[in-house]
Structure formats: C-alpha cells, structure tokens
Tab-separated table of C-alpha atoms and ligand atoms in Angstrom:
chain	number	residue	atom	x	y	z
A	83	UNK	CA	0.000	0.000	0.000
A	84	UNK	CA	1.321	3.631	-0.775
A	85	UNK	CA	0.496	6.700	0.616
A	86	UNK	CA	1.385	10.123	-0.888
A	87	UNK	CA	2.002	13.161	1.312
A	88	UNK	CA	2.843	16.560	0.744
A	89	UNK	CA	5.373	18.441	3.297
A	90	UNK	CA	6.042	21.997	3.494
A	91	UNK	CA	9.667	21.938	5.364
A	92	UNK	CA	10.887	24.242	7.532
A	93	UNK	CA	14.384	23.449	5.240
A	94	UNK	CA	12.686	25.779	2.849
A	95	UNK	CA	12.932	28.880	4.867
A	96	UNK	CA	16.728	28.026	5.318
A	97	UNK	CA	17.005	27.865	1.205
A	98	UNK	CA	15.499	31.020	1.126
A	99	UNK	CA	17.866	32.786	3.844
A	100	UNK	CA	20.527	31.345	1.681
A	101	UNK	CA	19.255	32.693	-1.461
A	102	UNK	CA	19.159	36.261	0.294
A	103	UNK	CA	23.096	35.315	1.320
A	104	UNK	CA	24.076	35.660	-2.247
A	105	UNK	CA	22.416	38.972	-2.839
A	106	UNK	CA	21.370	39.939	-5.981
A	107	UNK	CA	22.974	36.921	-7.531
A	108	UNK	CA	19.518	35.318	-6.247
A	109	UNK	CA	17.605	37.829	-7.721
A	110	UNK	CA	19.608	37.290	-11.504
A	111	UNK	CA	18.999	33.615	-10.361
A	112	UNK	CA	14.935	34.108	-10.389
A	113	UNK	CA	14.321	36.672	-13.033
A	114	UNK	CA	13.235	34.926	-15.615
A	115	UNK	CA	10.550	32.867	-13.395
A	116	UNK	CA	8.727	36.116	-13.324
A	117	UNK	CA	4.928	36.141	-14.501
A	118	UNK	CA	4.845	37.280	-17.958
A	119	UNK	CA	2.128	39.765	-16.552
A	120	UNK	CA	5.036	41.563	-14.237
A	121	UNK	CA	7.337	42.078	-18.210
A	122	UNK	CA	4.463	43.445	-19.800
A	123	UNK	CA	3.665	46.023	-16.918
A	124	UNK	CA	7.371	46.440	-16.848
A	125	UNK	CA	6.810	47.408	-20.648
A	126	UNK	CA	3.757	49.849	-20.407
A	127	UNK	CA	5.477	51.403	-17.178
A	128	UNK	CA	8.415	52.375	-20.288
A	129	UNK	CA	5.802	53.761	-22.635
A	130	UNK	CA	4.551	55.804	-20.062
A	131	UNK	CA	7.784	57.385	-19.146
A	132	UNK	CA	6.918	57.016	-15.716
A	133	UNK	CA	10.119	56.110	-13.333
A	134	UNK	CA	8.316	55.912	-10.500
A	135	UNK	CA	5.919	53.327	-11.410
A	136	UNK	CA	9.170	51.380	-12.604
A	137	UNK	CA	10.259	51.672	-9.144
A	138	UNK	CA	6.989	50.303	-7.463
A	139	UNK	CA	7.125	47.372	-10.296
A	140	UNK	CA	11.103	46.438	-8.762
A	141	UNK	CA	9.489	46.700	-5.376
A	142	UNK	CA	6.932	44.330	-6.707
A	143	UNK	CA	9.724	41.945	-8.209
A	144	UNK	CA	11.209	41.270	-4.886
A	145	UNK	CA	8.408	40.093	-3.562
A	146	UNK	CA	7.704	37.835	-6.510
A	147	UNK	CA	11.413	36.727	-6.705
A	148	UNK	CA	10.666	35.332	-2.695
A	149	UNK	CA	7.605	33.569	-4.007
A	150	UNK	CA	8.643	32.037	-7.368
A	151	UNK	CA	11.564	30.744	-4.668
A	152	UNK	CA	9.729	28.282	-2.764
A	153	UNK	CA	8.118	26.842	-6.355
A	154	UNK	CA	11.754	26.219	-7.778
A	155	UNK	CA	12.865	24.469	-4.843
A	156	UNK	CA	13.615	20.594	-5.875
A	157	UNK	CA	13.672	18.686	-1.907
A	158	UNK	CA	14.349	15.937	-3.529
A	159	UNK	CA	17.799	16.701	-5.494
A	160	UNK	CA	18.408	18.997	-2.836
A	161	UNK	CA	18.394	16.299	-0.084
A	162	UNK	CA	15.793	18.943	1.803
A	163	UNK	CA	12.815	15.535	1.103
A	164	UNK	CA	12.421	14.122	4.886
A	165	UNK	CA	11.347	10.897	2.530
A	166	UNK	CA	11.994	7.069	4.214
A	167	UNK	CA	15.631	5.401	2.489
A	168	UNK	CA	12.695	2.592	0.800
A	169	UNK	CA	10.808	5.524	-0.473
A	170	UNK	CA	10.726	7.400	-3.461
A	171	UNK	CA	10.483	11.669	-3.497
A	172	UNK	CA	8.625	13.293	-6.400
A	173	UNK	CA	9.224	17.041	-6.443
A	174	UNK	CA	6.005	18.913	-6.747
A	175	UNK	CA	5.824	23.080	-7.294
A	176	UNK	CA	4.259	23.463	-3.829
A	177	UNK	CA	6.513	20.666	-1.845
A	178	UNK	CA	7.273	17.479	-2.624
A	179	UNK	CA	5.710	14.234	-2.192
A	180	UNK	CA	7.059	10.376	-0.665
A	181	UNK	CA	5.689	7.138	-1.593
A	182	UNK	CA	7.420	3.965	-0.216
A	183	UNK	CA	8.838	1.893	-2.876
A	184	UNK	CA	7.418	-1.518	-3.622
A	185	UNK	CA	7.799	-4.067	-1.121
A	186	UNK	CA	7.551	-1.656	1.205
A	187	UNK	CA	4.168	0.142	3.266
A	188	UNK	CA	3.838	3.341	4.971
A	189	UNK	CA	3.121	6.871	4.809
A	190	UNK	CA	6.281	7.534	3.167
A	191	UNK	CA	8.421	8.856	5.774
A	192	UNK	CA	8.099	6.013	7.251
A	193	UNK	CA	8.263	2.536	4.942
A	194	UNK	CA	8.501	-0.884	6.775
A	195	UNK	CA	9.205	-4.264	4.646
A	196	UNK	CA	6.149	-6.135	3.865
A	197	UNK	CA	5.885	-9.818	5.153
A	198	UNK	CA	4.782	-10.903	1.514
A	199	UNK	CA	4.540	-14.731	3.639
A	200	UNK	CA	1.836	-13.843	5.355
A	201	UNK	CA	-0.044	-14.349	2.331
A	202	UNK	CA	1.482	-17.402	1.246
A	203	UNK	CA	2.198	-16.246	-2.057
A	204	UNK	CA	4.288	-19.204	-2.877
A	205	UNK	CA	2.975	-22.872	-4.876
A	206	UNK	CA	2.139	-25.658	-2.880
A	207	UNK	CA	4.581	-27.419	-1.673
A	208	UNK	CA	7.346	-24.278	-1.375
A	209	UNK	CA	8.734	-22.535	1.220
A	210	UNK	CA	8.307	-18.583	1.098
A	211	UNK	CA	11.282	-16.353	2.818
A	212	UNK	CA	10.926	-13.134	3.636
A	213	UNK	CA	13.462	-10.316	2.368
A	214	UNK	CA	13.802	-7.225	2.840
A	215	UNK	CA	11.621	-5.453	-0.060
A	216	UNK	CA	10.790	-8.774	-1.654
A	217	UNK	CA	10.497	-11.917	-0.561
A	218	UNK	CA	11.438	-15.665	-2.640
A	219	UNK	CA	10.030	-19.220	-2.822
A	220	UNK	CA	11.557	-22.069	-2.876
A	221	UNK	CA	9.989	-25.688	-3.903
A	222	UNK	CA	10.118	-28.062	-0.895
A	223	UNK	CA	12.752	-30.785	-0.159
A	224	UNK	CA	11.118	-33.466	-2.348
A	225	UNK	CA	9.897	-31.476	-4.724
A	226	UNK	CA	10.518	-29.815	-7.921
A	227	UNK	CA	8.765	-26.925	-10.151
A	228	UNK	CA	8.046	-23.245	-10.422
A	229	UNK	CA	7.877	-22.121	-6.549
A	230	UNK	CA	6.013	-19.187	-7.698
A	231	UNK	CA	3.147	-20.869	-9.827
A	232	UNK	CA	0.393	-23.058	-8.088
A	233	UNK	CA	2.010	-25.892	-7.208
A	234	UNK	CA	5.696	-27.353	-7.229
A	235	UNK	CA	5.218	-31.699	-7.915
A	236	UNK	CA	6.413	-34.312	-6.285
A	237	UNK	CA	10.019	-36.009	-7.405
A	238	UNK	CA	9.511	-39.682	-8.285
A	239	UNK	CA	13.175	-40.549	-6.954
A	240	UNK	CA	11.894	-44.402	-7.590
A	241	UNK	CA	11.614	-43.583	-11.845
A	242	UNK	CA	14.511	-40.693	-12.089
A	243	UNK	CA	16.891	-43.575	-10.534
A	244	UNK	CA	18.173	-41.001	-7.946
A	245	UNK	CA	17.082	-42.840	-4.708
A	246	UNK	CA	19.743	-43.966	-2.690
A	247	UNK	CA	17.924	-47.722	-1.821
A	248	UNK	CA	19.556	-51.168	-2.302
A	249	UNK	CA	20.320	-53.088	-5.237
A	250	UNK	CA	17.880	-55.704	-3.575
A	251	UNK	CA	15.839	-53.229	-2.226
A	252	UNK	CA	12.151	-52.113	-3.298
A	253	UNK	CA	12.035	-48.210	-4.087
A	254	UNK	CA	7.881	-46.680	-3.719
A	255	UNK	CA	7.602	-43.153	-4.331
A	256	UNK	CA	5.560	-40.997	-1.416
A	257	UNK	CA	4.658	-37.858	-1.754
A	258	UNK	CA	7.553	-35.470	-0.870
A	259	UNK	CA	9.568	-38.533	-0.102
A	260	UNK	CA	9.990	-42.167	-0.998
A	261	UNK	CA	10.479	-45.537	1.076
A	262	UNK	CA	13.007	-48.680	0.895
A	263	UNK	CA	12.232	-52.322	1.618
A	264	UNK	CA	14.590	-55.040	0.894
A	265	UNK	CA	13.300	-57.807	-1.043
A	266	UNK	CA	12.179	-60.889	-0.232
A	267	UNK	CA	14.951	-63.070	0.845
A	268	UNK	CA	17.014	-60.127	2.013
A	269	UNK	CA	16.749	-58.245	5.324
A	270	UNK	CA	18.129	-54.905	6.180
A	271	UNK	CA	16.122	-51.326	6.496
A	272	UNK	CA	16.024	-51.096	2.650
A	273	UNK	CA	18.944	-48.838	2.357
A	274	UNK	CA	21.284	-51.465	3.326
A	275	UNK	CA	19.897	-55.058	2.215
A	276	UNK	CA	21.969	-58.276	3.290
A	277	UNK	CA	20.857	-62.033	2.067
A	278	UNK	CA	18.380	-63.199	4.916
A	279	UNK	CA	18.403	-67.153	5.743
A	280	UNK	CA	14.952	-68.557	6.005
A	281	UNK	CA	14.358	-70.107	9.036
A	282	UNK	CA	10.831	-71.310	8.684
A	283	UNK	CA	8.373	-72.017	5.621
A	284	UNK	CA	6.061	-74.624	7.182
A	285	UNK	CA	6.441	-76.576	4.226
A	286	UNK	CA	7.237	-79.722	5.524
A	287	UNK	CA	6.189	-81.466	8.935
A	288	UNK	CA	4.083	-82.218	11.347
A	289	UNK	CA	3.132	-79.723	13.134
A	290	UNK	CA	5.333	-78.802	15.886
A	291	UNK	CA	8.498	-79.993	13.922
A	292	UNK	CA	11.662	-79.786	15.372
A	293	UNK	CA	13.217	-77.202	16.566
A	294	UNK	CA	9.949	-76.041	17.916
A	295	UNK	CA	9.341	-76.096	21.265
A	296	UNK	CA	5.757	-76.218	22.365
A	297	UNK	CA	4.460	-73.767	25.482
A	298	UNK	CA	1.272	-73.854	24.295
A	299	UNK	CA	-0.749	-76.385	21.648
A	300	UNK	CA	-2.084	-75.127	18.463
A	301	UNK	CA	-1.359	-74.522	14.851
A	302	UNK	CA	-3.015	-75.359	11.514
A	303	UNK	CA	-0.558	-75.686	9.094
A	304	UNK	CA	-2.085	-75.738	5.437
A	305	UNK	CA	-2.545	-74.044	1.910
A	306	UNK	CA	-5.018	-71.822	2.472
A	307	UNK	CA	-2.297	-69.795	5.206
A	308	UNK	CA	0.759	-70.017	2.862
A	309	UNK	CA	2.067	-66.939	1.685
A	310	UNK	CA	5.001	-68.370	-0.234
A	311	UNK	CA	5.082	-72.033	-1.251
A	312	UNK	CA	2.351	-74.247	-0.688
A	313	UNK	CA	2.048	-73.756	3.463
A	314	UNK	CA	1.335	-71.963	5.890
A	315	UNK	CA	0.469	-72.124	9.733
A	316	UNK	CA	-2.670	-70.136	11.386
A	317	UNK	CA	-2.876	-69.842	15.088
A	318	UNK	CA	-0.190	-71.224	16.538
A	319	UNK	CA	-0.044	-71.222	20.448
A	320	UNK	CA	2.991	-69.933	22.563
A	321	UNK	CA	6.132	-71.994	20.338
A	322	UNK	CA	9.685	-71.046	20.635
A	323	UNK	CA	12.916	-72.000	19.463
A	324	UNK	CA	16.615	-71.525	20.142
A	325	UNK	CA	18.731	-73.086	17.868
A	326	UNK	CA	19.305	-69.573	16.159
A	327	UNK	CA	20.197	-66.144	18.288
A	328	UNK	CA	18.324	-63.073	17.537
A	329	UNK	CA	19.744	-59.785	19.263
A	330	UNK	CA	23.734	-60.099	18.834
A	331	UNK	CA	24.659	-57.838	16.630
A	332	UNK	CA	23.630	-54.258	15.343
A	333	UNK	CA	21.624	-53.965	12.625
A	334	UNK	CA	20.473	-57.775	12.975
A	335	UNK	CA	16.816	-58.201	11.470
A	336	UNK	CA	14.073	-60.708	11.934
A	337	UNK	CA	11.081	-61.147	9.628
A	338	UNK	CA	7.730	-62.688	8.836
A	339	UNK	CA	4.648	-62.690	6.832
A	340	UNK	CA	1.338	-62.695	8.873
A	341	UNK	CA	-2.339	-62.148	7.399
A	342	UNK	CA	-5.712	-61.406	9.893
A	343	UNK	CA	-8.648	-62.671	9.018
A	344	UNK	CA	-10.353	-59.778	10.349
A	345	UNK	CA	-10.231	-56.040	10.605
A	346	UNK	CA	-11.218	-55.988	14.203
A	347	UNK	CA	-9.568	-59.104	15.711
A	348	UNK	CA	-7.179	-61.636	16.064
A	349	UNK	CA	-3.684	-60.797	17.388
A	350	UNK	CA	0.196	-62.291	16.356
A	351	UNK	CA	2.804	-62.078	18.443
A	352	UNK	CA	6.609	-62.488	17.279
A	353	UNK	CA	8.332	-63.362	19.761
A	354	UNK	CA	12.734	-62.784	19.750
A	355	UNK	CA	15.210	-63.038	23.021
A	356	UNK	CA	13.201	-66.250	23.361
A	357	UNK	CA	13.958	-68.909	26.092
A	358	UNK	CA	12.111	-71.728	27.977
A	359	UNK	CA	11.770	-68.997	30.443
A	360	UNK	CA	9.748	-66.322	28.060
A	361	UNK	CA	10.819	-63.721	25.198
A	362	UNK	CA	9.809	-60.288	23.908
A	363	UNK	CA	7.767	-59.766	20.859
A	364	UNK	CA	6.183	-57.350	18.351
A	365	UNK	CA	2.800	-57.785	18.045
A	366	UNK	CA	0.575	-56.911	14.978
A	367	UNK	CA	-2.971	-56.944	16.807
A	368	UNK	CA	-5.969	-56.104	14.931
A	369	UNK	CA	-8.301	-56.013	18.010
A	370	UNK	CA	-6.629	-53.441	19.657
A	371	UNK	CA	-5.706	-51.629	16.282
A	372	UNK	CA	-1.940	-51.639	17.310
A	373	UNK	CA	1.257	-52.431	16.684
A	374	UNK	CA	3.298	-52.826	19.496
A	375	UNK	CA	6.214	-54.547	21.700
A	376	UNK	CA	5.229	-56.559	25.303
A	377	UNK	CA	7.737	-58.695	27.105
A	378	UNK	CA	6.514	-61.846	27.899
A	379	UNK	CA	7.957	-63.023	30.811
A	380	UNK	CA	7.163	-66.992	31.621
A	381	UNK	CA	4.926	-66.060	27.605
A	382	UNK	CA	3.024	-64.060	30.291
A	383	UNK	CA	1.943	-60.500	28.947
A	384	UNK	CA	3.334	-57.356	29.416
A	385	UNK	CA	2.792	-54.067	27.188
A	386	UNK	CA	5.674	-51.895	26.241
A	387	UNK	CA	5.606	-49.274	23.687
A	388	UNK	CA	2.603	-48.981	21.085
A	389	UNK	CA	1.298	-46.661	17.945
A	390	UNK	CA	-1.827	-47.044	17.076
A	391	UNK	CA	-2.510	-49.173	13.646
A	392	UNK	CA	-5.371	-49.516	11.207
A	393	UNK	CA	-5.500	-53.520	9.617
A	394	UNK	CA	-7.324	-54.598	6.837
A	395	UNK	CA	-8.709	-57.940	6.826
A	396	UNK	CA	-7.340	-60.956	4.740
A	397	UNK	CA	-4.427	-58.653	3.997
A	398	UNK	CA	-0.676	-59.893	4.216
A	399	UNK	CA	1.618	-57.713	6.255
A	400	UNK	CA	5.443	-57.656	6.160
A	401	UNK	CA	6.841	-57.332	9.977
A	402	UNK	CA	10.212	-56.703	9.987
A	403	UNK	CA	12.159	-56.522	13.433
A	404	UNK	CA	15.595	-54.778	14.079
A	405	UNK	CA	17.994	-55.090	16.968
A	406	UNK	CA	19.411	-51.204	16.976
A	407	UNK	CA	21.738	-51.915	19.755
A	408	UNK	CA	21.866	-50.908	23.272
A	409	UNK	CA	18.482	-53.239	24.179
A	410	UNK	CA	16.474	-51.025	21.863
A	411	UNK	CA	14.680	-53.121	19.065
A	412	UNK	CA	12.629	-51.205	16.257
A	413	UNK	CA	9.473	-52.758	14.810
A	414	UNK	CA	9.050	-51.736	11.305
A	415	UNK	CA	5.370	-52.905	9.469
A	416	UNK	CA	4.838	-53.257	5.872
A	417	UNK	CA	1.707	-53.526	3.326
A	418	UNK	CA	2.069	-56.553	1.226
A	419	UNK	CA	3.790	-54.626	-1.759
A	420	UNK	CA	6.748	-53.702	0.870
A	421	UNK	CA	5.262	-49.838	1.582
A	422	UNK	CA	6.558	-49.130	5.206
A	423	UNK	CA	3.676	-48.665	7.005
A	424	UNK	CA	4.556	-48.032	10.479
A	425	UNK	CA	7.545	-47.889	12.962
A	426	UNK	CA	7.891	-48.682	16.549
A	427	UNK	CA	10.985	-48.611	18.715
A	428	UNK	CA	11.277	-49.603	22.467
A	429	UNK	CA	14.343	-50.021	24.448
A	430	UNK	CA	14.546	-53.180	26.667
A	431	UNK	CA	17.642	-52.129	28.794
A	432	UNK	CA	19.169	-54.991	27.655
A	433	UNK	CA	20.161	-56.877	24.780
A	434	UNK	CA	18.925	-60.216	26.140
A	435	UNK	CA	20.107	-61.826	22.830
A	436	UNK	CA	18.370	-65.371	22.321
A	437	UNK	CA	16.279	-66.996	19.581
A	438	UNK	CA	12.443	-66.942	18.226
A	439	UNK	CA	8.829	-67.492	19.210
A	440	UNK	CA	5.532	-67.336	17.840
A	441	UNK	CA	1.628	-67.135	19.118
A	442	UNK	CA	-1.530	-65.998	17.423
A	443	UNK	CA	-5.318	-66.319	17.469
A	444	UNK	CA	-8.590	-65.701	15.874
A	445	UNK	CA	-7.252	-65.927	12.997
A	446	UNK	CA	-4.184	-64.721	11.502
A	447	UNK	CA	-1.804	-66.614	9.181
A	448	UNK	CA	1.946	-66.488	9.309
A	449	UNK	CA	4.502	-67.112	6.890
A	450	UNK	CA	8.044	-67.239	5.734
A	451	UNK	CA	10.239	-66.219	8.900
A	452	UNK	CA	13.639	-65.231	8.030
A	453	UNK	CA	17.006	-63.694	9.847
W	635	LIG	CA1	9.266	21.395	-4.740
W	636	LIG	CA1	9.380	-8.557	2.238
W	637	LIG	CA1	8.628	-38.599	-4.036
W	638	LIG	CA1	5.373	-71.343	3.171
C-alpha cells in the first residue's frame, strides 16, 4: 500500500535565507521565473515614461522573486525531502511528495518491509522467505517446479533412478519422499539389504516340527495360510525355538509374513530373546488396532511401547524386526507390496540376545520367517 504526502519543510525557509546570502545573484537567479504579466507592466510602465511606477514594479519583483523561490525548490535533489531510504520523493511546485517503494508500506516517511509470507504467495509445496523489499520461494525438499506458480510436484526418486535404496531393495515413491524395503529373501532397512536365511516355511512337517518347542498347543498348518510355497500355519499357540540367536549384533533383522482374518480381531505375536523362560515380541494386533512390543515373561503378557494401527482384513503384512543396539529393538510394518507402514521402537535395557517365538489367534496366518 502507498500513501502520498505533501510536506512543506521548515528546510525551505533556510534555502530562502541562503538565497538572500548571495544577494542579488539570487535575484539574476529568479528573473526569468517572473509572470509574464510583471514584463508586460514592466513594458507599459516604459511607454509611459513614468520612473516611478518602474520603481513600485522592482518593489513588486522582490516580492515575486521570494515567491517564485519556494516553487523552484527541488527537496528531492536537494536532499531537503524528509522521505523514508525505501521511499521514493517526487518534487512537486508546492513541496514534494514520498511514496514507499514496492515491497515496502507506509506513509512515506516512514516505509517498513512487507511480510509478503503472510499471504502465502508461494505454490504448494514451497517454502516462502521473507526479504527485505521482496520476498522468494523455494519448492520443498522433495519437490521440484516453479515455486512461484500453483504448485511445485512431487520427485519420483523411484523412476529418475536417484534414490539412494539397495540393489535388492524395493524403491515406492511418497509424496515429498519415498520408502526402501529389501526384497524378499534379504533383510536390512532397505537402504542397506543383506541375504536373509529362512528359518521357517512350514512346508514340511508335522506340526510342531523340530526345533519347535511347544508352550502352548495349536497350529493349523495348510494351503489356504501359505504366503510363499504351498504352506502356511494359522494360530499357533505360545512356540519357541533356540537353535538360532536373535539380538547379537547391530543392525540384525528378523522377519515374517502374517495375514488377519479380520479387521477388528485376532492378534500375532513375534516373539525374539526367546527362552524356555519367556521372550519379547512385536505384536501386529488387529483387536486393539496396534502395533506394538510386550515382554513376555514366563509367555506371560506385558505391554511396552505402542502406535496405534489400522489392519485390513485378509491382507498380508510384512513385519520386519531390528535389533538397533543398546536393548532397543525397532518394529518396522509393511503392506504386502513392501510400503513401510509403520515404525515402533522400544528399548529393553538390555540386549537379552536369544532366539524366536511365535503365538496368534482368531485368525491370523503367518509365513516365511527369516534372519
Ligand atoms: Ca518542490
Ligand atoms: Ca518482504
Ligand atoms: Ca517422491
Ligand atoms: Ca510357506
């Protein structure tokens, strides 16, 4: 917004004292400014040979010399223009006039910086900085475009090649992002894959099979719960393990393939650190809608960290577990085509390294367990 004000300045008296400094330089200076009316009086004052009136016309010309002055005076080549360093001065006969520049509001004398940001005149998806005077854009991390049309787009990193995931890693683009998973038969957080050995596939057997140690009966193994190969096992009570060690070394990962039945129920428990004692274990639990750690002390039941999760039913989910040192483990849950869909760290205290278990009921089919 611009204002426009016109000053009379005290600074013009000072000119004018100035003016009378140099005499009658000033006057020779302001001569010819004088009304065209004053020359012709000047003229018929001649014809009629009278002096004195020429006198009373001089008399007259000093007066208008003082007057036709304060017109000439240019404030703003003068530097006399009180006008703000963002603003710019416009000479006008009776003053002058300030009007802040763009970018800039106020009455002249006064011109702040306008916050152009407030307005969010930047696309989606960019970043507006304020400067002083102006103000730029700047597409978001992620993104790429015009920051100052409508919208700035997402970068596929997946198609332009440029994300940084493993060779045996699954690239999906996100908006403003894009997510890793290693593929099947590898384990790692997608950015660093390493061959995974499969430790389970319930292909062959009777179920429990060796190394299996049963807590608690149960189990179905059959077709309809495979997710690779041609079985599967549903249900399975409290079985564990230890003829492999989960929670040695940095980095190490556990994973598994488990479908619900149902949207609303049903709960699977993967359990790691296991011994004849108990274990630990992330749980994907549809009747809670969580995802979540417990320790499970004597396969008792104890709740440790949670975030809440939506399931939907008759859906296979990728849970992938990471020891990240330190007794912390992170929980990481994918959607069948490998999109991360949720995280969940806890930290134990302790390492506690020792080998697998699993439990589930009402439902839900497991698969495929690899280290
Ligand atoms: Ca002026
Ligand atoms: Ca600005
Ligand atoms: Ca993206
Ligand atoms: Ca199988």
């Amino acid at each position: 917004m611009k204002t426009k004000n016109t000053f009379w300045l005290p600074a013009i008296s000072l000119l004018l004292i100035w003016l009378a400094h140099l005499g009658g330089c000033a006057n020779t200076v302001f001569e010819p400014a004088l009304p065209e009316s004053d020359a012709d009086s000047d003229g018929d004052s001649d014809s009629d040979g009278d002096t004195d009136s020429d006198s009373d016309t001089d008399s007259d010309t000093d007066s208008d010399s003082d007057t036709d002055s304060d017109t000439s005076v240019n404030e703003c080549e003068e530097d006399l223009d009180d006008c703000d360093d963002n603003a710019t001065c416009t000479d006008l006969p009776d003053g002058f006039e300030c009007e802040c520049n763009s970018g800039y509001d106020g009455d002249g004398q006064v011109c702040d910086d306008i916050d152009e940001c407030l307005t969010t005149p930047c696309a989606t998806n960019a970043e507006c900085t304020n400067t002083d005077g102006d103000y730029t854009c700047a597409c978001l991390t992620g993104y790429d475009g015009d920051p100052y049309s409508t919208i700035c787009d997402d970068i596929d990193e997946c198609f332009l090649g440029i994300d940084l995931c493993d060779v045996n890693a699954t690239c999906t683009n996100t908006d403003g992002d894009y997510t890793c998973a290693c593929n099947s038969g590898y384990a790692g957080d997608g950015f660093t894959c390493v061959v995974s050995s499969l430790l389970e596939d319930f292909e062959t057997g009777t179920w429990p099979w060796s190394p299996w140690v049963s807590v608690a009966s149960g189990g179905t193994v059959s077709s309809t719960y495979a997710h690779d190969g041609s079985r599967g096992i549903m249900d399975p009570g409290w079985h564990y393990r230890t003829d492999v060690t989960f929670g040695t070394t940095t980095g190490q990962t556990l994973s598994v393939w488990a479908r619900p039945d149902s949207s609303t129920d049903g709960r699977f428990y993967f359990g790691f650190n296991a011994s004849s004692s108990g274990c630990r274990s992330i749980i994907l639990a549809p009747n809670t809608t969580e995802f979540f750690f417990q320790t499970n002390t004597s396969y008792g039941y104890s709740a440790q960290t949670s975030v809440s999760q939506s399931y939907t039913a008759a859906t296979w989910y990728y849970i992938e577990l990471e020891y990240m040192g330190g007794g912390q483990y992170q929980g990481r849950l994918y959607s069948s085509t490998m999109t991360l869909l949720n995280t969940v760290t806890h930290n134990f205290g302790t390492a506690s390294p020792g080998g697998i278990a699993i439990r589930a009921f009402n439902g839900v089919s497991i698969d495929s367990i690899s280290m």
